[in-house]
Amino acid sequence: MVQFHPKYLLRDTLLLGLSLALLVIAAFFAQPGGSWYSVAANVTLAGLSMLNVAMLIYELTDIRRRIPLLLFQASFNLLLLGRVYVTWLRDYESRLLLLEADGYDSLYWSLQLLAISLFSVYLAYRAGGFLFRKHEVSVAVEGAKRIWDNPLIPIIRQLSRWVLYVSSLASFFSLGNTILFVLRNGYLTSFTETAGVPSIISRLALFFTPAFAVFLATMPSAKQMRLPMCVYGVYLLASVFTGRRNMIVTSLMMLALYFVLRDNLLPKEKRVLTKRLVFLFCVLGLGGVYLLQMVAYVRSGLQNESSFFSTLVSFVDSQGASFRVVVKTFDYMEFFDPDTSYRYLLFPLELFVTNNSIGQTVFHTDPIIQVQTAEFAQNTYSYSHVLTYLVDSAKYLRGEGFGTSYVAEAYVAFGMAGAVAISAVIGLAFRWFSSMFSRSWPAIALGLIAVKSFVYLPRNYALGWITDVFNITYLCFILGLYLAAQLLYTLGTHLRRTPAPPEVKT
C-alpha cells in the first residue's frame, strides 16, 4: 500500500510532488501556444526525469521485491524516451527533426502523455498493495512452500523438461529456416514475405515456450537447470541472427526477474545474488548491449567506427525510436475515425480469434497474415501497419516500420482516459508479479510468459499480452501436463502399495 511515514517524506512528498508540480507548470506554459510549447516540453521532460528519480528511490529501498517495476521502468524509458534523452543532451537544437515531430505542440503533448502514463503505472503499482497484501505476506513468511510440498511437482518438472527437449528440435528448425531466409533475402524482406515452415513443425515449436516456463515454475535445483538453461540460452543467442533483438532482451529480463524473486525466498545468509555478483552481471550487460548494437549495424550494412561509449549511446538512441509512434499519433490524429478507432486497441483479440482453428471453424474466418503490402495496410486495424503507411507508404512497402506502443493505441482509442486505464492495468500486473511465487505453479508459468509481453508493451500492442498469455495451446498444454502428472502419480502410488499380510488360520 501507499506508505506515509517520516522516512518516506523525501521520496513521496518532495520528489514525487515536485515532478507533478513540474507537469502542472508545463501545462500552464502550453496555454498560450506558439513558441511556449518549446518551454512546456522542456519543463515536462524535467518532470519526467524527477518522476523517474522518485520511482528509482522507491524501488531501491526493496529492490528484491520491486524488481518487476524496475524492469518496466527501464523498458519504458529505453523504448519510449531513449531517443528523447539522447537528443536533448546531444542535439538539442535539432530535436524536432531528430524526434520526427511536426511542431513543438505535438512534442509537448507526446511527452505529457508519456509522463501521465508512467505516473499512472507507478500509482497503480503502489495502490495495488491493498489487493495483493495477503500474497506478499505469504511470500515473506512461507516463500514457495506450496510448490515444494506438492507431490506432483517432480513429475511435472520431468515431463516439462522432456517436452522442452523435443519441442526445441522443432523450434531450432523454424529458427534456422528464418535465419537462412534473412541471410538470403535481407532483414527487411522478412517483414514483407514469410519463410514457410511445415505445419506440424510450427505447431510442435509452440510448446517450447510453455514447457520452459513450467519447468522454471517447478523451482528446479541448480543441477536440474543446467541442460534446459543451455538449450534455452543457445536458442536465444541463435535468435539474434534473425536480426530481431527483442526476443533475447525480453527473455533475459524475464530470467532476471525470476532469479531475483526466487533468491528473495531464501534466508539472507543463503542468498546467491550478492552485490558483487550483480555488479558483474551489469558489466556483462553493457558488453551485451554493445554486441546487440553491432547486430543492428550489420543488418543495416553500416560500418561502426565509434567508441564503446558512443556505441552504447547509439543503442539507447535506436531503441528509443518508439517515441515517434507517440509523436506521429498526435501529428496524424485527424486521420483516425473516432467512431472506429477503438478497434486498433482490440486488434490483438481479432488476430487471436481469426488465427486459431476454433475461431476459423466457428466464425468461418480467414487467417490474418501480417505482411507489409498496401492492400493489407488499407484494410487492417493493426496500428503498427496503419500508422507507418500513413506517414511514409514508400518506407512501409520496403519493409520498414514504426511499430506500435500501448500508449499510442490507448490514446487513439479512448483519449487520455484510455491511456490512464491501460497504464493502471500494467501497474497492477507488475504488482502481481512481485508476489508471483506465492501462487500455484500454473500461475507462475503463465506469469513468466506474461512478463516478457509486459516489459515489451512500450513497443507492442496494448492488449497483446492477453493472447500471448491466455493462448489456447499454452492452456491446453498446462492442463494436459497436470492430468498426465496426476495419472502417473496415481499409478505410482498404486504400484507402491504394500499388499496386506495373509490371514493366519488357526
Coordinates of C-alpha atoms in Angstrom, one line a residue:
M1 CA 0.0 0.0 0.0
V2 CA 1.0 3.7 -0.2
Q3 CA 3.1 4.4 2.8
F4 CA 3.0 7.7 4.8
H5 CA 6.0 7.7 7.1
P6 CA 8.6 10.3 8.0
K7 CA 11.4 8.4 6.4
Y8 CA 9.4 8.4 3.1
L9 CA 8.9 12.2 3.2
L10 CA 11.7 12.9 0.7
R11 CA 10.6 10.3 -1.7
D12 CA 6.9 10.5 -1.6
T13 CA 6.3 14.2 -0.9
L14 CA 9.3 16.1 -2.2
L15 CA 10.4 14.2 -5.3
L16 CA 7.0 12.9 -6.4
G17 CA 5.3 16.2 -5.6
L18 CA 8.0 18.2 -7.4
S19 CA 7.5 16.0 -10.5
L20 CA 3.8 16.5 -10.5
A21 CA 4.3 20.3 -9.9
L22 CA 6.5 20.5 -13.0
L23 CA 4.0 18.7 -15.1
V24 CA 1.3 21.2 -14.0
I25 CA 3.6 24.1 -14.6
A26 CA 4.3 22.8 -18.1
A27 CA 0.6 22.7 -18.8
F28 CA 0.4 26.4 -17.9
F29 CA 3.3 27.2 -20.2
A30 CA 1.5 25.4 -23.0
Q31 CA -1.7 27.5 -22.7
P32 CA -0.5 30.5 -24.8
G33 CA 0.6 28.1 -27.6
G34 CA 3.1 29.0 -30.2
S35 CA 6.8 29.1 -29.1
W36 CA 5.7 28.5 -25.5
Y37 CA 5.2 24.8 -26.4
S38 CA 9.0 24.5 -26.6
V39 CA 9.3 25.8 -23.0
A40 CA 6.5 23.5 -21.9
A41 CA 8.3 20.5 -23.5
N42 CA 11.4 21.3 -21.5
V43 CA 9.6 21.5 -18.2
T44 CA 7.7 18.3 -19.0
L45 CA 10.9 16.4 -19.6
A46 CA 12.2 17.8 -16.3
G47 CA 9.1 16.5 -14.6
L48 CA 9.5 13.1 -16.2
S49 CA 13.1 12.9 -15.0
M50 CA 12.1 13.8 -11.5
L51 CA 9.4 11.1 -11.6
N52 CA 11.9 8.5 -12.7
V53 CA 14.2 9.5 -9.8
A54 CA 11.3 9.2 -7.3
M55 CA 10.4 5.7 -8.7
L56 CA 14.0 4.6 -8.6
I57 CA 14.5 5.6 -5.0
Y58 CA 11.2 3.7 -4.1
E59 CA 12.4 0.6 -6.0
L60 CA 15.9 0.6 -4.4
T61 CA 14.5 0.5 -0.9
D62 CA 13.3 -3.0 -1.5
I63 CA 14.9 -4.0 -4.8
R64 CA 14.4 -7.8 -4.5
R65 CA 10.6 -7.4 -4.2
R66 CA 10.2 -4.4 -6.5
I67 CA 12.4 -5.7 -9.4
P68 CA 9.3 -6.1 -11.7
L69 CA 8.5 -2.4 -11.5
L70 CA 12.2 -1.5 -12.0
L71 CA 12.3 -3.6 -15.2
F72 CA 9.3 -2.0 -16.6
Q73 CA 10.6 1.5 -15.8
A74 CA 13.8 0.6 -17.6
S75 CA 11.9 -0.7 -20.6
F76 CA 9.6 2.3 -20.7
N77 CA 12.5 4.8 -20.6
L78 CA 14.6 2.9 -23.1
L79 CA 11.9 2.2 -25.7
L80 CA 9.9 5.4 -25.5
L81 CA 12.3 8.0 -24.1
G82 CA 15.8 6.8 -25.0
R83 CA 16.0 8.9 -28.2
V84 CA 14.5 11.9 -26.3
Y85 CA 17.2 11.9 -23.7
V86 CA 20.0 11.4 -26.2
T87 CA 18.6 14.2 -28.4
W88 CA 18.1 16.7 -25.6
L89 CA 21.7 16.1 -24.4
R90 CA 23.5 15.9 -27.7
D91 CA 21.5 17.6 -30.4
Y92 CA 19.1 19.9 -28.6
E93 CA 18.7 22.4 -31.5
S94 CA 17.7 19.7 -33.9
R95 CA 15.2 18.0 -31.6
L96 CA 12.2 18.5 -33.8
L97 CA 14.0 16.9 -36.8
L98 CA 15.5 14.0 -34.9
L99 CA 12.4 13.2 -32.9
E100 CA 10.3 13.5 -36.2
A101 CA 7.8 15.9 -34.7
D102 CA 5.9 18.3 -36.9
G103 CA 5.9 21.0 -34.2
Y104 CA 6.6 21.8 -30.6
D105 CA 3.0 21.3 -29.8
S106 CA 3.0 17.6 -30.8
L107 CA 6.4 17.2 -29.0
Y108 CA 4.9 18.7 -25.8
W109 CA 1.7 16.6 -25.9
S110 CA 3.7 13.4 -26.6
L111 CA 5.9 14.0 -23.5
Q112 CA 2.9 14.9 -21.4
L113 CA 1.1 11.7 -22.4
L114 CA 4.2 9.6 -21.6
A115 CA 4.6 11.3 -18.2
I116 CA 0.9 10.7 -17.3
S117 CA 1.2 7.1 -18.4
L118 CA 4.3 6.4 -16.4
F119 CA 2.8 8.1 -13.3
S120 CA -0.4 6.0 -13.7
V121 CA 1.7 2.8 -13.8
Y122 CA 3.5 3.9 -10.6
L123 CA 0.4 4.9 -8.7
A124 CA -1.4 1.7 -9.6
Y125 CA 1.6 -0.3 -8.5
R126 CA 1.6 1.4 -5.1
A127 CA -2.1 1.2 -4.7
G128 CA -2.1 -2.4 -5.7
G129 CA -0.6 -3.3 -2.3
F130 CA -4.1 -3.3 -1.0
L131 CA -5.1 -6.1 -3.4
F132 CA -2.0 -8.3 -3.0
R133 CA -1.0 -7.7 0.6
K134 CA -2.0 -11.3 1.6
H135 CA 0.1 -12.9 -1.1
E136 CA 3.1 -10.6 -0.4
V137 CA 3.0 -11.5 3.3
S138 CA 2.7 -15.2 2.2
V139 CA 5.9 -14.8 0.1
A140 CA 7.7 -13.2 3.1
V141 CA 6.6 -15.9 5.6
E142 CA 6.2 -19.2 3.6
G143 CA 8.0 -18.5 0.3
A144 CA 7.1 -21.1 -2.4
K145 CA 6.2 -23.7 0.2
R146 CA 3.0 -24.8 -1.7
I147 CA 5.2 -25.6 -4.7
W148 CA 7.9 -27.5 -2.9
D149 CA 5.4 -29.5 -0.9
N150 CA 3.3 -30.6 -3.9
P151 CA 3.9 -34.3 -4.6
L152 CA 3.1 -33.8 -8.3
I153 CA 5.9 -31.2 -8.9
P154 CA 8.8 -33.7 -9.5
I155 CA 6.7 -35.4 -12.2
I156 CA 5.6 -32.1 -13.8
R157 CA 9.2 -31.0 -13.8
Q158 CA 10.4 -34.1 -15.5
L159 CA 7.5 -34.1 -18.1
S160 CA 8.1 -30.4 -18.9
R161 CA 11.8 -31.0 -19.3
W162 CA 11.3 -33.7 -21.9
V163 CA 8.7 -31.7 -23.8
L164 CA 11.2 -28.8 -23.8
Y165 CA 13.9 -31.0 -25.4
V166 CA 11.5 -32.4 -28.0
S167 CA 9.9 -29.1 -28.9
S168 CA 13.4 -27.4 -29.0
L169 CA 14.2 -29.5 -32.1
A170 CA 11.2 -28.0 -34.0
S171 CA 12.0 -24.6 -32.6
F172 CA 15.6 -24.7 -33.8
F173 CA 14.4 -25.9 -37.2
S174 CA 11.9 -23.0 -37.5
L175 CA 14.5 -20.5 -36.2
G176 CA 17.2 -21.9 -38.6
N177 CA 14.7 -21.5 -41.5
T178 CA 14.1 -17.9 -40.6
I179 CA 17.9 -17.2 -40.3
L180 CA 18.5 -18.6 -43.7
F181 CA 15.7 -16.6 -45.2
V182 CA 17.1 -13.4 -43.7
L183 CA 20.6 -14.2 -44.9
R184 CA 19.4 -14.9 -48.4
N185 CA 16.8 -12.1 -48.8
G186 CA 17.8 -9.5 -46.3
Y187 CA 16.4 -8.3 -42.9
L188 CA 13.7 -6.0 -44.3
T189 CA 12.4 -8.6 -46.7
S190 CA 11.4 -10.8 -43.7
F191 CA 8.7 -8.2 -43.0
T192 CA 7.2 -8.3 -46.5
E193 CA 7.5 -12.0 -47.1
T194 CA 7.3 -15.0 -44.9
A195 CA 9.5 -18.1 -44.6
G196 CA 7.5 -21.3 -45.0
V197 CA 7.7 -23.9 -42.3
P198 CA 5.8 -27.3 -42.3
S199 CA 2.6 -27.0 -40.2
I200 CA 3.5 -29.9 -37.9
I201 CA 6.9 -28.4 -37.0
S202 CA 5.4 -25.0 -36.3
R203 CA 2.8 -26.5 -34.1
L204 CA 5.3 -28.6 -32.2
A205 CA 7.5 -25.5 -31.7
L206 CA 4.6 -23.8 -29.9
F207 CA 5.3 -26.0 -26.9
F208 CA 8.8 -24.7 -26.4
T209 CA 7.9 -21.5 -24.5
P210 CA 5.3 -23.0 -22.1
A211 CA 7.5 -26.1 -21.4
F212 CA 10.4 -23.8 -20.3
A213 CA 8.0 -21.6 -18.3
V214 CA 6.5 -24.6 -16.5
F215 CA 10.0 -26.1 -15.9
L216 CA 11.0 -22.9 -14.1
A217 CA 7.8 -22.7 -12.2
T218 CA 8.5 -26.1 -10.6
M219 CA 11.5 -24.5 -8.8
P220 CA 14.2 -26.9 -10.1
S221 CA 17.6 -27.1 -8.4
A222 CA 20.7 -25.6 -10.0
K223 CA 21.8 -29.0 -11.2
Q224 CA 18.4 -29.7 -12.7
M225 CA 18.6 -26.4 -14.6
R226 CA 21.9 -26.9 -16.4
L227 CA 20.8 -28.6 -19.6
P228 CA 17.4 -26.8 -20.0
M229 CA 19.1 -23.4 -19.5
C230 CA 21.8 -24.3 -22.0
V231 CA 19.1 -25.3 -24.6
Y232 CA 17.2 -22.1 -23.9
G233 CA 20.4 -20.0 -24.0
V234 CA 21.5 -21.3 -27.3
Y235 CA 18.1 -20.7 -28.7
L236 CA 18.2 -17.0 -27.5
L237 CA 21.7 -16.5 -29.0
A238 CA 20.6 -18.0 -32.3
S239 CA 17.6 -15.7 -32.4
V240 CA 19.9 -12.7 -32.7
F241 CA 20.9 -14.0 -36.2
T242 CA 17.4 -13.2 -37.4
G243 CA 18.2 -9.5 -36.9
R244 CA 15.5 -9.2 -34.2
R245 CA 16.8 -8.3 -30.8
N246 CA 13.6 -8.2 -28.7
M247 CA 13.4 -11.9 -28.0
I248 CA 16.7 -12.2 -26.3
V249 CA 16.2 -8.9 -24.4
T250 CA 12.7 -9.7 -23.1
S251 CA 13.7 -13.3 -22.2
L252 CA 16.7 -12.1 -20.2
M253 CA 14.6 -9.6 -18.4
M254 CA 12.2 -12.4 -17.5
L255 CA 15.0 -14.6 -16.3
A256 CA 16.4 -11.7 -14.2
L257 CA 13.0 -11.2 -12.6
Y258 CA 12.7 -15.0 -11.9
F259 CA 16.1 -15.4 -10.3
V260 CA 15.8 -12.2 -8.2
L261 CA 12.4 -13.1 -6.8
R262 CA 13.4 -16.7 -6.3
D263 CA 16.6 -15.6 -4.5
N264 CA 14.4 -13.4 -2.2
L265 CA 12.7 -16.6 -0.9
L266 CA 16.0 -17.8 0.7
P267 CA 17.3 -16.6 4.1
K268 CA 19.7 -13.7 3.8
E269 CA 22.7 -15.9 4.7
K270 CA 21.9 -18.3 1.9
R271 CA 21.2 -15.8 -0.9
V272 CA 23.2 -16.2 -4.1
L273 CA 22.7 -12.8 -5.7
T274 CA 25.2 -10.7 -3.8
K275 CA 26.1 -7.1 -4.7
R276 CA 29.4 -8.3 -6.2
L277 CA 27.6 -10.8 -8.5
V278 CA 25.0 -8.2 -9.5
F279 CA 27.8 -5.7 -10.4
L280 CA 29.4 -8.4 -12.6
F281 CA 26.2 -9.0 -14.4
C282 CA 25.8 -5.3 -15.0
V283 CA 29.2 -5.1 -16.6
L284 CA 28.4 -8.2 -18.7
G285 CA 25.2 -6.5 -19.6
L286 CA 27.0 -3.5 -21.0
G287 CA 29.0 -5.8 -23.2
G288 CA 25.8 -7.5 -24.3
V289 CA 24.3 -4.1 -25.2
Y290 CA 27.4 -3.3 -27.3
L291 CA 27.1 -6.6 -29.2
L292 CA 23.3 -6.1 -29.8
Q293 CA 24.1 -2.7 -31.3
M294 CA 26.7 -4.3 -33.6
V295 CA 23.9 -6.6 -34.8
A296 CA 21.9 -3.5 -35.8
Y297 CA 24.9 -2.1 -37.7
V298 CA 25.4 -5.4 -39.6
R299 CA 21.8 -5.8 -40.6
S300 CA 21.7 -2.2 -41.9
G301 CA 25.0 -2.6 -43.7
L302 CA 26.7 0.3 -41.8
Q303 CA 30.3 0.4 -40.7
N304 CA 30.8 1.1 -37.0
E305 CA 33.8 3.2 -36.2
S306 CA 32.5 4.6 -32.9
S307 CA 34.0 4.1 -29.5
F308 CA 32.5 1.7 -26.9
F309 CA 30.6 4.5 -25.2
S310 CA 29.3 6.0 -28.4
T311 CA 28.0 2.6 -29.5
L312 CA 26.1 2.3 -26.2
V313 CA 24.6 5.8 -26.8
S314 CA 23.6 4.7 -30.3
F315 CA 21.9 1.7 -28.8
V316 CA 19.8 3.9 -26.5
D317 CA 19.0 6.3 -29.4
S318 CA 18.0 3.5 -31.7
Q319 CA 15.9 1.7 -29.1
G320 CA 14.1 4.9 -28.3
A321 CA 12.7 5.1 -31.8
S322 CA 9.3 4.1 -30.4
F323 CA 8.8 7.7 -29.4
R324 CA 8.0 8.6 -33.0
V325 CA 4.9 6.3 -32.7
V326 CA 3.6 8.6 -30.0
V327 CA 4.6 11.9 -31.7
K328 CA 3.2 10.8 -35.1
T329 CA 0.0 9.8 -33.3
F330 CA -0.6 13.5 -32.5
D331 CA 0.6 14.6 -35.9
Y332 CA -1.8 12.3 -37.7
M333 CA -4.7 12.2 -35.2
E334 CA -7.1 13.7 -37.7
F335 CA -6.8 10.7 -40.0
F336 CA -8.3 8.3 -37.4
D337 CA -12.1 8.0 -37.3
P338 CA -13.2 8.3 -33.6
D339 CA -16.1 6.0 -34.2
T340 CA -13.9 3.1 -35.2
S341 CA -10.6 3.9 -33.6
Y342 CA -11.3 1.6 -30.6
R343 CA -10.7 -1.3 -33.0
Y344 CA -7.0 -0.5 -33.0
L345 CA -6.9 -1.4 -29.3
L346 CA -8.8 -4.7 -30.0
F347 CA -6.7 -5.8 -33.0
P348 CA -4.8 -8.5 -31.0
L349 CA -8.1 -10.1 -30.0
E350 CA -9.3 -10.0 -33.6
L351 CA -6.0 -11.6 -34.6
F352 CA -6.5 -14.3 -31.9
V353 CA -10.0 -15.2 -33.0
T354 CA -9.2 -15.4 -36.7
N355 CA -5.9 -17.1 -36.5
N356 CA -6.8 -20.2 -34.5
S357 CA -8.6 -23.3 -35.7
I358 CA -11.5 -22.8 -33.2
G359 CA -12.3 -19.3 -34.4
Q360 CA -12.0 -20.3 -38.1
T361 CA -14.4 -23.2 -37.6
V362 CA -17.0 -21.2 -35.6
F363 CA -16.8 -17.9 -37.4
H364 CA -15.5 -19.1 -40.8
T365 CA -12.8 -16.5 -40.9
D366 CA -9.6 -16.4 -42.9
P367 CA -6.3 -16.2 -41.0
I368 CA -4.7 -12.7 -40.9
I369 CA -1.3 -12.8 -42.5
Q370 CA 0.6 -9.7 -41.5
V371 CA 2.7 -8.7 -44.5
Q372 CA 3.6 -5.1 -45.4
T373 CA 1.6 -4.5 -48.5
A374 CA -0.7 -1.6 -49.5
E375 CA -3.7 -3.8 -49.5
F376 CA -3.1 -5.1 -46.0
A377 CA -2.4 -1.6 -44.6
Q378 CA -5.6 -0.2 -46.1
N379 CA -7.8 -3.0 -44.7
T380 CA -6.4 -3.7 -41.2
Y381 CA -6.8 -2.2 -37.7
S382 CA -3.2 -3.1 -36.8
Y383 CA -1.9 0.3 -35.6
S384 CA 1.7 -0.5 -36.4
H385 CA 0.8 -1.1 -40.0
V386 CA -1.6 1.8 -40.4
L387 CA 0.5 4.5 -38.8
T388 CA 3.6 3.7 -40.8
Y389 CA 1.6 3.5 -44.0
L390 CA 0.0 6.9 -43.3
V391 CA 3.4 8.6 -42.5
D392 CA 5.5 7.1 -45.3
S393 CA 4.0 4.5 -47.6
A394 CA 7.2 4.0 -49.6
K395 CA 9.2 3.2 -46.5
Y396 CA 6.4 0.8 -45.3
L397 CA 6.4 -1.1 -48.6
R398 CA 10.2 -1.6 -48.3
G399 CA 9.7 -3.4 -45.1
E400 CA 10.5 -0.6 -42.7
G401 CA 8.1 0.4 -39.9
F402 CA 7.5 2.4 -36.8
G403 CA 6.0 -0.5 -34.7
T404 CA 3.4 0.4 -32.2
S405 CA 3.0 1.3 -28.5
Y406 CA 0.4 0.7 -25.9
V407 CA 0.4 4.4 -25.0
A408 CA -0.4 5.4 -28.6
E409 CA -3.1 2.7 -29.1
A410 CA -4.9 3.5 -25.9
Y411 CA -4.8 7.3 -26.6
V412 CA -6.2 6.8 -30.2
A413 CA -8.9 4.5 -28.9
F414 CA -10.2 6.4 -25.8
G415 CA -8.0 9.5 -25.4
M416 CA -6.2 10.3 -22.2
A417 CA -8.6 8.2 -20.1
G418 CA -7.7 5.2 -22.2
A419 CA -4.0 5.7 -21.7
V420 CA -4.5 6.1 -17.9
A421 CA -6.7 3.0 -17.7
I422 CA -4.3 0.7 -19.6
S423 CA -1.3 2.1 -17.6
A424 CA -3.2 1.3 -14.4
V425 CA -3.7 -2.3 -15.5
I426 CA 0.0 -2.5 -16.3
G427 CA 0.9 -1.2 -12.8
L428 CA -1.4 -3.7 -11.1
A429 CA 0.1 -6.5 -13.3
F430 CA 3.6 -5.7 -12.1
R431 CA 2.4 -5.6 -8.5
W432 CA 1.1 -9.1 -9.1
F433 CA 4.4 -10.2 -10.5
S434 CA 6.1 -9.1 -7.2
S435 CA 4.1 -11.7 -5.3
M436 CA 4.0 -14.3 -8.1
F437 CA 5.9 -17.0 -6.1
S438 CA 3.1 -17.3 -3.5
R439 CA 0.8 -18.8 -6.1
S440 CA 0.5 -22.2 -7.8
W441 CA 2.9 -23.5 -10.5
P442 CA 0.4 -22.8 -13.4
A443 CA 0.1 -19.2 -12.3
I444 CA 3.8 -18.8 -12.1
A445 CA 4.3 -20.4 -15.5
L446 CA 1.8 -18.1 -17.1
G447 CA 3.2 -15.2 -15.1
L448 CA 6.7 -15.8 -16.6
I449 CA 5.3 -15.8 -20.1
A450 CA 3.4 -12.6 -19.3
V451 CA 6.5 -10.8 -18.0
K452 CA 8.0 -11.0 -21.5
S453 CA 5.0 -9.4 -23.0
F454 CA 4.5 -6.7 -20.4
V455 CA 8.1 -5.4 -20.4
Y456 CA 7.8 -5.0 -24.2
L457 CA 4.4 -3.2 -24.1
P458 CA 6.0 0.2 -24.7
R459 CA 6.7 -1.2 -28.2
N460 CA 3.9 -3.6 -28.5
Y461 CA 0.1 -3.9 -28.8
A462 CA -1.7 -2.7 -25.7
L463 CA -3.7 -5.9 -25.3
G464 CA -1.2 -8.2 -27.0
W465 CA -0.4 -9.7 -23.6
I466 CA -3.9 -11.3 -23.4
T467 CA -3.4 -13.5 -26.4
D468 CA 0.3 -14.1 -25.5
V469 CA -0.6 -15.4 -22.1
F470 CA -4.0 -17.0 -22.5
N471 CA -3.0 -18.8 -25.6
I472 CA -5.2 -21.9 -26.2
T473 CA -2.1 -24.0 -26.9
Y474 CA -0.5 -22.9 -23.6
L475 CA -3.6 -23.5 -21.5
C476 CA -4.2 -27.0 -23.0
F477 CA -0.5 -27.8 -22.5
I478 CA -0.6 -26.9 -18.8
L479 CA -3.9 -28.8 -18.3
G480 CA -2.6 -31.9 -20.2
L481 CA 0.6 -31.8 -18.2
Y482 CA -1.3 -31.7 -14.9
L483 CA -3.5 -34.6 -16.0
A484 CA -0.6 -36.7 -17.1
A485 CA 1.3 -36.0 -13.9
Q486 CA -1.8 -36.9 -11.8
L487 CA -2.2 -40.1 -13.8
L488 CA 1.5 -41.1 -13.3
Y489 CA 1.4 -40.2 -9.6
T490 CA -1.8 -42.3 -9.1
L491 CA -0.3 -45.3 -11.0
G492 CA 2.9 -45.0 -9.0
T493 CA 1.1 -44.8 -5.7
H494 CA -0.9 -47.9 -6.7
L495 CA 2.2 -49.9 -7.6
R496 CA 3.9 -48.9 -4.4
R497 CA 1.1 -50.2 -2.2
T498 CA 2.2 -53.0 0.1
P499 CA -0.2 -55.9 -0.1
A500 CA -2.0 -56.9 3.2
P501 CA -0.5 -59.9 5.0
P502 CA -2.4 -63.1 4.5
E503 CA -4.7 -64.2 7.3
V504 CA -3.3 -67.0 9.5
K505 CA -5.9 -69.7 10.1
T506 CA -5.9 -71.4 13.4

